[in-house]
Structures are given as C-alpha cells and as structure tokens.
Coordinates of C-alpha atoms in Angstrom, one line a residue:
Chain A
X1 CA -10.4 23.3 18.3
X2 CA -9.7 20.5 15.8
X3 CA -10.5 23.0 13.2
X4 CA -8.0 25.2 14.5
X5 CA -5.3 22.5 14.7
X6 CA -6.0 21.4 11.2
X7 CA -5.7 25.0 9.9
X8 CA -2.3 25.2 11.6
X9 CA -1.3 21.9 10.1
X10 CA -2.4 23.0 6.5
X11 CA -0.5 26.2 6.9
X12 CA -3.6 28.3 7.0
X13 CA -2.7 29.8 10.3
X14 CA 0.6 31.3 11.2
X15 CA 2.4 29.6 13.7
X16 CA 2.9 32.7 15.3
X17 CA -0.7 33.1 16.0
X18 CA -1.1 29.9 17.4
X19 CA 0.1 30.3 21.1
X20 CA -3.4 29.7 22.5
X21 CA -3.7 26.4 20.6
X22 CA -0.5 25.2 22.4
X23 CA -1.9 26.2 25.6
X24 CA -5.3 24.7 24.9
X25 CA -3.7 21.4 23.7
X26 CA -2.0 21.2 26.9
X27 CA -4.9 21.1 29.0
X28 CA -7.4 19.5 26.5
X29 CA -7.6 15.8 26.3
X30 CA -9.6 16.1 23.1
X31 CA -7.2 18.2 21.4
X32 CA -4.4 16.1 22.5
X33 CA -6.2 13.2 20.8
X34 CA -6.7 15.3 17.6
X35 CA -3.1 16.0 17.3
X36 CA -2.0 12.4 18.1
X37 CA -4.3 11.4 15.1
X38 CA -2.6 14.2 12.9
X39 CA 0.7 13.1 14.0
X40 CA 0.4 9.6 13.4
X41 CA -0.7 10.0 9.8
X42 CA 1.9 12.7 9.2
X43 CA 4.6 10.5 10.4
X44 CA 3.7 7.3 8.6
X45 CA 3.2 9.0 5.2
X46 CA 6.4 11.0 5.4
X47 CA 8.9 8.3 5.8
X48 CA 12.0 8.3 7.9
X49 CA 14.2 10.8 6.6
X50 CA 12.5 13.9 8.5
X51 CA 11.8 11.8 11.4
X52 CA 15.5 10.7 12.1
X53 CA 16.4 10.5 15.7
X54 CA 18.9 13.1 15.3
X55 CA 16.4 15.7 14.2
X56 CA 14.0 14.7 17.2
X57 CA 16.7 14.8 19.6
X58 CA 18.0 18.5 18.1
X59 CA 14.4 19.5 18.4
X60 CA 14.1 18.5 22.0
X61 CA 17.2 19.9 23.1
X62 CA 16.2 23.1 21.4
X63 CA 12.8 22.8 23.4
X64 CA 14.6 22.1 26.6
X65 CA 16.7 25.2 26.3
X66 CA 13.9 27.5 25.9
X67 CA 12.4 28.9 29.0
X68 CA 9.1 29.5 27.6
X69 CA 8.0 27.2 24.8
X70 CA 4.3 28.6 24.5
X71 CA 5.7 31.1 21.8
X72 CA 8.1 29.4 19.4
X73 CA 11.1 31.7 18.9
X74 CA 12.6 32.4 15.7
X75 CA 15.3 30.1 15.8
X76 CA 13.3 27.1 16.3
X77 CA 10.9 28.1 13.6
X78 CA 13.6 28.7 11.1
X79 CA 15.4 25.4 12.0
X80 CA 12.1 23.5 11.5
X81 CA 11.6 25.6 8.3
X82 CA 15.3 24.3 7.1
X83 CA 14.4 20.8 7.7
X84 CA 11.2 21.1 5.8
X85 CA 13.0 22.8 3.1
X86 CA 15.5 19.9 2.7
X87 CA 13.0 17.1 2.9
X88 CA 12.1 16.2 -0.6
X89 CA 8.6 14.8 0.5
X90 CA 5.6 16.3 -1.2
X91 CA 3.6 18.6 0.6
X92 CA 0.1 17.6 -0.6
X93 CA -1.1 15.4 2.4
X94 CA -4.2 17.3 3.2
X95 CA -4.6 16.8 6.8
X96 CA -1.2 18.1 7.8
X97 CA 0.4 20.1 5.0
X98 CA 3.0 21.6 7.3
X99 CA 5.1 19.1 8.9
X100 CA 7.1 21.6 10.7
X101 CA 4.0 22.7 12.4
X102 CA 3.0 19.1 13.4
X103 CA 6.5 18.6 14.9
X104 CA 6.4 21.8 16.7
X105 CA 3.1 21.4 18.3
X106 CA 3.7 17.6 18.8
X107 CA 7.1 17.9 20.7
X108 CA 5.6 20.8 22.7
X109 CA 2.7 18.9 23.8
X110 CA 4.6 15.7 24.7
X111 CA 7.2 17.9 26.5
X112 CA 4.8 20.1 28.3
X113 CA 2.5 17.0 29.3
X114 CA 5.4 15.0 30.6
X115 CA 6.3 18.1 32.6
X116 CA 3.0 18.7 33.9
X117 CA 2.5 15.0 34.9
X118 CA -0.4 14.8 32.6
X119 CA -1.6 11.5 31.3
X120 CA -1.0 11.6 27.7
X121 CA 0.9 8.8 27.0
X122 CA 3.6 9.1 24.4
X123 CA 3.0 7.6 21.0
X124 CA 5.3 4.4 20.7
X125 CA 7.4 4.6 17.8
X126 CA 9.3 1.8 16.0
X127 CA 8.7 -1.2 18.3
X128 CA 9.7 -4.3 16.7
X129 CA 6.7 -6.3 15.3
X130 CA 7.5 -10.0 16.0
X131 CA 6.5 -12.5 13.4
X132 CA 5.9 -15.9 13.7
X133 CA 8.9 -18.1 12.6
X134 CA 8.8 -21.2 10.3
X135 CA 6.3 -22.4 8.0
X136 CA 2.8 -20.9 8.0
X137 CA -0.1 -20.4 5.5
X138 CA -0.1 -24.1 5.0
X139 CA 3.5 -24.4 3.9
X140 CA 4.9 -21.2 2.3
X141 CA 7.3 -19.8 4.8
X142 CA 6.3 -16.4 6.2
X143 CA 9.4 -14.6 6.2
X144 CA 9.5 -15.0 2.1
X145 CA 5.7 -14.3 1.9
X146 CA 5.8 -11.2 3.9
X147 CA 9.1 -9.9 2.2
X148 CA 7.1 -10.7 -1.3
X149 CA 4.0 -8.8 -0.1
X150 CA 6.0 -6.0 1.3
X151 CA 7.7 -5.0 -2.0
X152 CA 5.7 -6.5 -4.9
X153 CA 2.2 -5.3 -5.9
X154 CA -0.5 -8.3 -4.9
X155 CA -4.0 -7.6 -4.5
X156 CA -4.8 -10.4 -2.0
X157 CA -2.2 -9.4 0.6
X158 CA -4.4 -6.4 1.9
X159 CA -7.9 -8.2 2.0
X160 CA -6.9 -11.4 3.7
X161 CA -5.0 -11.0 6.9
X162 CA -1.6 -12.1 6.7
X163 CA -1.1 -15.3 8.9
X164 CA 1.9 -13.7 10.5
X165 CA -0.5 -11.4 12.3
X166 CA -2.4 -14.0 13.9
X167 CA -1.7 -15.0 17.4
Chain B
X1 CA -11.3 26.5 -7.5
X2 CA -13.4 23.7 -6.2
X3 CA -15.9 24.5 -8.8
X4 CA -13.2 24.2 -11.8
X5 CA -12.1 20.8 -10.4
X6 CA -15.9 19.6 -10.2
X7 CA -16.2 20.7 -13.9
X8 CA -13.0 18.7 -14.5
X9 CA -14.4 15.7 -12.8
X10 CA -17.6 15.8 -14.8
X11 CA -15.5 16.2 -18.0
X12 CA -13.8 12.9 -17.1
X13 CA -17.0 11.4 -16.3
X14 CA -18.6 12.5 -19.5
X15 CA -15.4 11.1 -21.4
X16 CA -16.2 7.7 -20.0
X17 CA -19.9 7.9 -20.6
X18 CA -19.1 8.9 -24.3
X19 CA -17.1 5.7 -24.7
X20 CA -20.2 3.6 -25.7
X21 CA -18.9 0.2 -25.1
X22 CA -19.8 -1.7 -28.2
X23 CA -16.2 -2.6 -28.9
X24 CA -15.8 -5.5 -31.2
X25 CA -12.3 -5.2 -32.9
X26 CA -9.2 -6.1 -30.9
X27 CA -8.2 -2.6 -30.8
X28 CA -11.4 -1.6 -29.5
X29 CA -11.2 -3.9 -26.5
X30 CA -7.7 -2.8 -25.6
X31 CA -9.2 0.7 -25.7
X32 CA -11.8 -0.4 -23.2
X33 CA -9.3 -2.2 -20.8
X34 CA -7.1 1.0 -21.3
X35 CA -9.9 3.3 -20.1
X36 CA -10.7 0.9 -17.2
X37 CA -7.2 1.2 -15.9
X38 CA -7.6 5.0 -16.0
X39 CA -11.0 5.2 -14.4
X40 CA -9.9 3.5 -11.3
X41 CA -7.7 6.4 -10.6
X42 CA -9.5 9.3 -12.1
X43 CA -13.0 8.9 -10.9
X44 CA -14.4 9.4 -7.4
X45 CA -16.5 6.5 -6.0
X46 CA -17.3 4.7 -3.0
X47 CA -18.7 1.3 -2.2
X48 CA -18.4 -2.1 -0.8
X49 CA -16.6 -5.0 -2.7
X50 CA -15.9 -8.6 -1.6
X51 CA -12.5 -10.4 -1.9
X52 CA -12.9 -14.1 -2.2
X53 CA -10.1 -16.6 -2.2
X54 CA -10.9 -20.5 -1.5
X55 CA -13.1 -20.4 1.6
X56 CA -12.2 -17.0 2.6
X57 CA -14.6 -14.0 1.7
X58 CA -13.9 -10.6 3.0
X59 CA -16.1 -7.5 2.6
X60 CA -14.1 -4.3 1.9
X61 CA -15.4 -0.6 2.0
X62 CA -13.8 1.5 -0.4
X63 CA -13.8 5.4 -0.8
X64 CA -11.8 6.9 -3.7
X65 CA -11.5 10.4 -4.6
X66 CA -9.6 12.3 -7.2
X67 CA -9.7 16.0 -6.9
X68 CA -7.8 16.9 -10.2
X69 CA -4.5 16.8 -8.5
X70 CA -4.3 14.0 -6.1
X71 CA -5.5 10.6 -5.6
X72 CA -7.2 9.6 -2.1
X73 CA -8.6 6.2 -1.0
X74 CA -9.6 4.6 2.2
X75 CA -10.2 1.0 2.3
X76 CA -11.6 -0.8 5.4
X77 CA -11.4 -4.4 5.7
X78 CA -14.3 -5.4 7.6
X79 CA -13.5 -8.4 9.3
X80 CA -13.1 -9.0 13.2
X81 CA -10.4 -6.7 13.6
X82 CA -11.2 -3.8 10.8
X83 CA -8.1 -2.8 9.1
X84 CA -8.0 0.7 7.5
X85 CA -5.8 1.2 4.6
X86 CA -5.2 4.9 3.4
X87 CA -3.5 5.8 0.3
X88 CA -2.2 9.0 -1.3
X89 CA -1.1 8.3 -4.8
X90 CA 1.3 5.5 -4.6
X91 CA 1.9 5.7 -0.8
X92 CA 0.1 3.5 1.5
X93 CA -0.5 3.4 5.2
X94 CA -2.1 0.5 6.9
X95 CA -3.6 0.9 10.6
X96 CA -3.7 -2.9 11.4
X97 CA -5.0 -3.8 15.1
X98 CA -3.1 -6.5 16.6
X99 CA -4.2 -7.6 20.2
X100 CA -4.0 -4.5 22.1
X101 CA -2.0 -2.4 19.7
X102 CA -2.5 -0.8 16.3
X103 CA 0.5 -1.6 14.1
X104 CA 1.0 1.2 11.4
X105 CA 2.6 -0.2 8.3
X106 CA 3.9 1.7 5.4
X107 CA 3.8 0.3 1.8
X108 CA 4.5 1.7 -1.6
X109 CA 3.1 1.6 -5.0
X110 CA 0.5 -1.2 -4.5
X111 CA -2.2 -2.2 -7.1
X112 CA -5.3 -2.2 -5.2
X113 CA -8.8 -3.0 -6.5
X114 CA -10.3 -1.8 -8.6
X115 CA -7.0 -0.1 -9.7
X116 CA -5.1 -3.7 -10.5
X117 CA -4.4 -2.7 -14.0
X118 CA -1.2 -0.7 -15.0
X119 CA -2.1 2.3 -16.8
X120 CA 0.5 1.2 -19.4
X121 CA -0.9 -1.9 -20.9
X122 CA 2.1 -2.7 -23.1
X123 CA 3.5 -5.6 -21.1
X124 CA -0.1 -7.0 -20.6
X125 CA -0.5 -6.8 -24.6
X126 CA 2.6 -8.9 -25.1
X127 CA 1.7 -11.6 -22.8
X128 CA -2.1 -11.9 -22.8
X129 CA -4.9 -11.8 -25.3
X130 CA -8.4 -10.1 -24.9
X131 CA -12.0 -11.3 -25.9
X132 CA -15.2 -10.0 -25.4
X133 CA -17.7 -11.9 -23.3
X134 CA -21.6 -11.2 -22.8
X135 CA -23.0 -8.3 -21.2
X136 CA -24.1 -9.0 -17.4
X137 CA -25.0 -7.0 -14.4
X138 CA -22.6 -6.3 -11.5
X139 CA -23.7 -4.4 -8.3
X140 CA -26.8 -3.2 -10.1
X141 CA -24.7 -1.6 -13.0
X142 CA -24.6 -2.7 -16.6
X143 CA -21.3 -4.3 -17.3
X144 CA -19.2 -5.7 -20.5
X145 CA -17.4 -8.6 -19.7
X146 CA -13.7 -9.2 -21.1
X147 CA -11.5 -12.4 -21.0
X148 CA -7.7 -11.6 -20.6
X149 CA -6.2 -14.9 -21.6
X150 CA -2.6 -15.8 -21.2
X151 CA -0.6 -16.7 -24.4
X152 CA 1.2 -19.5 -22.7
X153 CA 0.8 -21.6 -19.4
X154 CA 3.1 -19.2 -17.4
X155 CA 0.3 -17.1 -16.0
X156 CA -3.1 -17.1 -14.7
X157 CA -6.2 -16.0 -16.8
X158 CA -8.6 -13.2 -15.8
X159 CA -12.4 -12.3 -16.6
X160 CA -13.2 -8.6 -16.0
X161 CA -16.5 -7.1 -15.7
X162 CA -16.4 -3.3 -16.7
X163 CA -18.9 -0.6 -16.1
X164 CA -20.5 0.2 -19.5
X165 CA -21.1 3.7 -18.6
X166 CA -18.1 4.7 -16.4
X167 CA -15.5 2.2 -17.6
X168 CA -14.7 1.4 -13.9
X169 CA -13.8 -2.3 -13.1
X170 CA -16.7 -3.8 -11.5
X171 CA -15.5 -7.4 -10.9
X172 CA -12.4 -9.5 -11.4
X173 CA -11.9 -13.2 -11.3
X174 CA -8.7 -15.0 -11.7
X175 CA -8.4 -18.6 -13.0
X176 CA -5.9 -21.3 -13.3
X177 CA -5.2 -23.4 -16.4
X178 CA -8.1 -25.8 -15.3
X179 CA -10.3 -23.0 -15.5
X180 CA -10.8 -23.0 -11.4
X181 CA -11.4 -19.6 -9.9
X182 CA -8.6 -18.7 -7.5
X183 CA -9.5 -15.2 -6.4
X184 CA -12.6 -13.2 -7.1
X185 CA -13.1 -9.5 -6.4
X186 CA -16.5 -7.8 -7.1
X187 CA -18.3 -4.7 -6.0
X188 CA -21.5 -5.4 -4.2
X189 CA -22.5 -1.8 -4.2
X190 CA -21.1 1.2 -5.9
X191 CA -21.8 5.0 -6.1
X192 CA -19.8 7.6 -7.7
X193 CA -19.2 10.7 -5.4
X194 CA -19.6 14.4 -6.5
X195 CA -17.9 15.7 -3.3
X196 CA -14.2 16.9 -2.6
X197 CA -14.6 16.6 1.1
X198 CA -11.9 14.7 2.6
X199 CA -13.4 14.4 6.2
X200 CA -13.3 10.7 5.7
X201 CA -9.8 10.8 5.0
X202 CA -8.5 9.9 8.6
X203 CA -8.1 6.9 10.8
X204 CA -10.5 6.1 13.5
X205 CA -8.6 6.4 16.5
X206 CA -9.1 4.2 19.4
X207 CA -7.8 5.9 22.7
X208 CA -7.6 2.5 24.4
X209 CA -4.9 1.2 22.2
X210 CA -1.5 2.3 21.5
X211 CA -0.3 2.9 18.1
X212 CA 3.1 1.6 17.0
X213 CA 5.0 1.8 13.7
X214 CA 5.9 -1.2 12.3
X215 CA 9.7 -2.2 12.5
X216 CA 10.7 -1.2 9.1
X217 CA 12.7 -3.8 7.3
X218 CA 15.9 -2.3 6.0
X219 CA 16.3 -2.5 2.4
X220 CA 19.0 -1.2 0.2
X221 CA 18.6 -0.4 -3.4
X222 CA 20.8 -2.7 -5.4
X223 CA 22.3 -1.5 -8.8
X224 CA 21.9 -4.9 -10.1
X225 CA 25.6 -5.6 -10.7
X226 CA 25.7 -8.8 -9.2
X227 CA 28.7 -10.4 -8.4
X228 CA 28.2 -14.2 -8.0
X229 CA 25.3 -15.1 -10.3
X230 CA 23.7 -14.1 -13.6
X231 CA 20.0 -14.8 -14.9
X232 CA 19.4 -16.9 -18.1
X233 CA 16.0 -18.2 -19.5
X234 CA 13.5 -16.3 -17.4
X235 CA 10.1 -17.2 -18.3
X236 CA 8.8 -15.3 -21.3
X237 CA 7.4 -11.8 -20.7
X238 CA 8.6 -11.5 -17.1
X239 CA 10.8 -8.4 -16.6
X240 CA 12.8 -7.5 -13.7
X241 CA 11.1 -4.6 -12.1
X242 CA 13.1 -4.0 -8.9
X243 CA 16.4 -5.2 -7.1
X244 CA 17.2 -4.6 -3.5
X245 CA 19.2 -6.0 -0.5
X246 CA 17.0 -6.6 2.5
X247 CA 16.7 -8.4 5.9
X248 CA 14.4 -11.2 6.1
X249 CA 13.0 -12.1 9.3
X250 CA 15.1 -15.1 10.8
X251 CA 18.0 -14.5 8.7
X252 CA 21.3 -13.1 10.0
X253 CA 22.6 -12.1 6.5
X254 CA 21.0 -9.9 4.1
X255 CA 19.1 -11.5 1.2
X256 CA 19.1 -10.1 -2.4
X257 CA 15.4 -9.6 -3.4
X258 CA 14.5 -9.4 -7.1
X259 CA 11.0 -8.6 -8.4
X260 CA 9.8 -9.6 -11.8
X261 CA 6.3 -8.8 -13.3
X262 CA 4.4 -9.6 -16.4
X263 CA 2.3 -6.5 -16.2
X264 CA -0.1 -8.2 -13.7
X265 CA 1.5 -10.9 -11.9
X266 CA 4.4 -10.3 -9.6
X267 CA 7.2 -12.7 -8.5
X268 CA 9.9 -12.4 -5.9
X269 CA 13.2 -14.1 -6.0
X270 CA 15.5 -14.3 -3.0
X271 CA 19.0 -15.3 -3.2
X272 CA 21.1 -15.8 0.0
X273 CA 24.3 -17.6 0.9
X274 CA 23.6 -20.6 3.0
X275 CA 24.9 -20.4 6.6
X276 CA 25.7 -23.0 9.1
X277 CA 22.9 -22.3 11.4
X278 CA 20.2 -22.1 8.8
X279 CA 18.7 -25.4 7.4
X280 CA 18.8 -25.2 3.6
X281 CA 15.0 -25.6 2.2
X282 CA 14.3 -27.3 -0.8
X283 CA 10.7 -28.0 -2.4
X284 CA 7.6 -26.4 -4.0
X285 CA 4.3 -25.5 -2.8
X286 CA 1.0 -24.0 -4.0
X287 CA -1.3 -22.2 -1.7
X288 CA -4.3 -20.6 -3.4
X289 CA -3.0 -18.5 -6.1
X290 CA 0.6 -18.3 -4.7
X291 CA 3.4 -20.5 -5.7
X292 CA 6.7 -21.2 -3.7
X293 CA 9.8 -22.7 -4.9
X294 CA 12.9 -23.4 -3.1
X295 CA 16.3 -24.9 -4.2
X296 CA 19.9 -25.0 -3.3
X297 CA 22.5 -24.2 -5.7
X298 CA 26.3 -23.9 -5.3
X299 CA 26.1 -23.0 -1.5
X300 CA 23.2 -20.6 -2.2
X301 CA 19.6 -20.9 -1.1
X302 CA 17.2 -19.8 -4.1
X303 CA 13.7 -19.0 -3.1
X304 CA 10.8 -17.8 -5.5
X305 CA 7.5 -16.7 -4.3
X306 CA 4.4 -15.2 -6.7
X307 CA 1.0 -15.4 -7.8
X308 CA 1.7 -17.2 -10.9
X309 CA 1.6 -21.0 -11.8
X310 CA 4.1 -23.3 -10.2
X311 CA 6.0 -23.7 -13.7
X312 CA 6.7 -20.0 -13.6
X313 CA 8.4 -20.0 -10.2
X314 CA 10.2 -23.0 -11.2
X315 CA 11.6 -21.5 -14.2
X316 CA 12.7 -18.2 -12.4
X317 CA 14.5 -20.3 -9.7
X318 CA 16.2 -22.3 -12.5
X319 CA 17.3 -19.2 -14.4
X320 CA 19.7 -18.3 -11.5
X321 CA 23.1 -19.2 -12.8
X322 CA 26.1 -19.1 -10.3
X323 CA 29.5 -18.1 -11.9
X324 CA 32.1 -20.6 -11.2

C-alpha cells in the first residue's frame, strides 16, 4: 500500500487509476499514517505559497460540492494542475514529487474520515510556538538569538538545542 | 540511469583520490580547501560526529547522498529528544520534539557540518591565511591538518582535518585569540555510501504525538534603501549578505535585520525604534563563541549578535550612523 501511495505521489501512477487507494486509505490506519507522513514533508518543504488558506478553502469547497469524491473529476484535477503549474517550487522532492496528488489524496482522506467519524486526527498546522521571554542562555536575549539563528548560517544552532525550546 | 549516476559518483571519488595531498605551496593548500568545500556536497557518506562547545557534547548521526542532480541529507541529533534535520539542497526541515508535540521548523541555506565552507572561497582568502599542519588520523582515516588563521583580531581561527583520500572535512575546531577551543566538530565514524536508495530520507513518525508547523516569522525582503540610517566603518572583510524586515518575538513593531558575513562567520544586526513600553537594552555579552552587543542611539535600539569576537559586534553596532 505504501508503495502505491508513494508511486502516486511520485507521479508514477495516474491519479485516475488511484481510486482504490483513496478507498483503502479511508479504511486503513497504516495507509493514513503513511499519507500524513508524506503530507508533512511535502508541506514543510514546499513553503507557504501553494499552501495558502485560500487554496485549501477552494479545494475543500470543491470537494464538498462533489457528490462522489472517490473519483476525482476533471475540474478538480485541472484546478490542482493549474495551481501546480503556477507554483515555482522545484519538483525534485523525492517522496512526493506530485504536490497535486498529495493535496487531493490528503484532503479527501481528511474529509472522508471526518465524515465517517473515524479517528485520524487532522494535522495541526500553524500553531504558534511560544518562546520564553527575557534573557536566556546566560545572558543573550532569546528573541535576537533566535532571529539570528533562523536567518544567518550558524553551525551550532542545530546541534545544541536552543534554550527557547526548553521548558 | 542509476548505473550512469554511479559511474559519475565514482568519477568524483576518483577525482578526490587523485588529489594526492602533498600540498605545500600556498596555492596548493587553498586547492585542498576548495576540494574540501566541494567534497561535503558531492560525496555520499554516512557516519556519526560529535559537536562540542564548552561542557556540552552532542552526537549527531549524518547520512548524506548526492545522486548526480540533488543533495539529500538527514542529521539526527542524538540527545534526550532526538531531532531530525532533513535537507534537500539548501532547504531544511527540522522535526523538533517539544513535550507532546513535534514542531516542524523550516530553514534555508544553512552551513551544516561537514559542509561548513562556502564553495566560493574568495571572501575567506581575503580575511584568513592558510598554513599546513602535521598529518593525523581522525575517525580511522588519514587526514591532513590545515590552520585557517585570521589576518586580524576580528574573527576566530580554525583548524581543519581533511581526509587525505576523499577531501572530506573530518574535524573542525574553532579557537579564540587566546587559543582556547570554542567549538569542535569531529567525525567519530565515517563511511562512504555507494547506494542511491532514499528509503532513509523520511522522518520517524510518532503516532502518539501531534505535528505542528512552527509559527513562521513574517519577514519582508528589504531593498536596503534605508531611510533613517547608514553604515560607516564596518569591520574589514564583513559584507552585507542579506537584509530584511521581520517581526521579533515580544516586539510590537517590525525590526530591520541585516546579516553580514566574512565567508565563514555570520553576524546579525537589528535596528528598531524604541517604543514606550519596551525597555532599551545596553550592554555586551560573550557566551561560548557568540557575542552580543546592544546600544541605544538617537531613539533607536541597535543590537548585534554573531559567532565572532566581541570587538567585531561592537564595531558593527558603532557602524550604524543615524541621519540627523
């Protein structure tokens, strides 16, 4: 199953041929986990442009309008293709070369699972990460240190856990 | 296709092998460092290295693969809550466990070991000189040692151990002017990989935890046409490499953020107007290799942070001149 999801995401399987995957994903916990894993990496690597709230909203509306979502219709596929065409992100990310497929599978799974009352928790997105205020790390204010490490190359910032994450 | 890529990989390996490291002249040494800068990107390897700063030591497991067109790497920081850092080219994603959640952080263009050298060494050549040391063994490999020493007191010095056969950086130690080691990174075990498999290139998902994207700090590119201030008398060799306007935690107004680099070390400069509800900060601090300097000029808070000596951050802070 995972191989099939991967093949779909990598564009090795036509989305039209993947209806059975959507069905299986709906019922299989393992497959749902595999999806969420690919989805997370894809999201994280691709940046915000193509994950805009507007896009999600549109896609959700579109999906809700469809009576049967198991077979993606031409309009939906072309809309996704259009978004994909407009995005400037590279398509080399190996585990999920086709973002469009990820989105289609992903939102269908979420949608269907929530409808069927299944227990796959939707992935939380964009939750604020609190940082400690005031002086830390024996004196260098965290807010500036974090901003520095976020934007300027520094070897150390990865290997020693930043104090702002300690609670 | 796979076969073709393999051949290319072996060709690259052979190239490094043929670079018999008996370099003596200055030019030859820079050539060795140049190969080292490229090797970290172009070779496929896996191993464990230790990062050490002060009392803290951290083992990190690294897997790095170059398949002829793309560069993939996974770093697992092996502490109590293992963090996974994935990179594809210059894009980075960190899976950072925090309590019951895994925070997913995005970063861009970071210099992670062993790829700590830029592939263009021009800026480093301007600011540092290179000297050969004695051969030693690191992680069971024969290594050549190089001293990279600053031409002034504005930066730290480095000692590099470079794999004699493949050119890969095996160990790097950073020293201050009193020759005290501030930071050390060294392979403990290392092996080249001859696979193109990417099955390792995925996070370990913990179903009991929820995954959340880090709240991304809004940054706006800044064209550098500042209105209220100019820079005069920056420390030698430091050039502005980036400028943006960003939100900083705890600040209500956006902060101008400039980044300077001398090729190896980076320094951040923050400029913000002082508002009524925020207490201005003045002072300096050195923690490990990171220097911090804060001053107040003409109603602005100027803050500088970087992995450089204190004199350098002070000089950058003082380079900000506000127009009357």
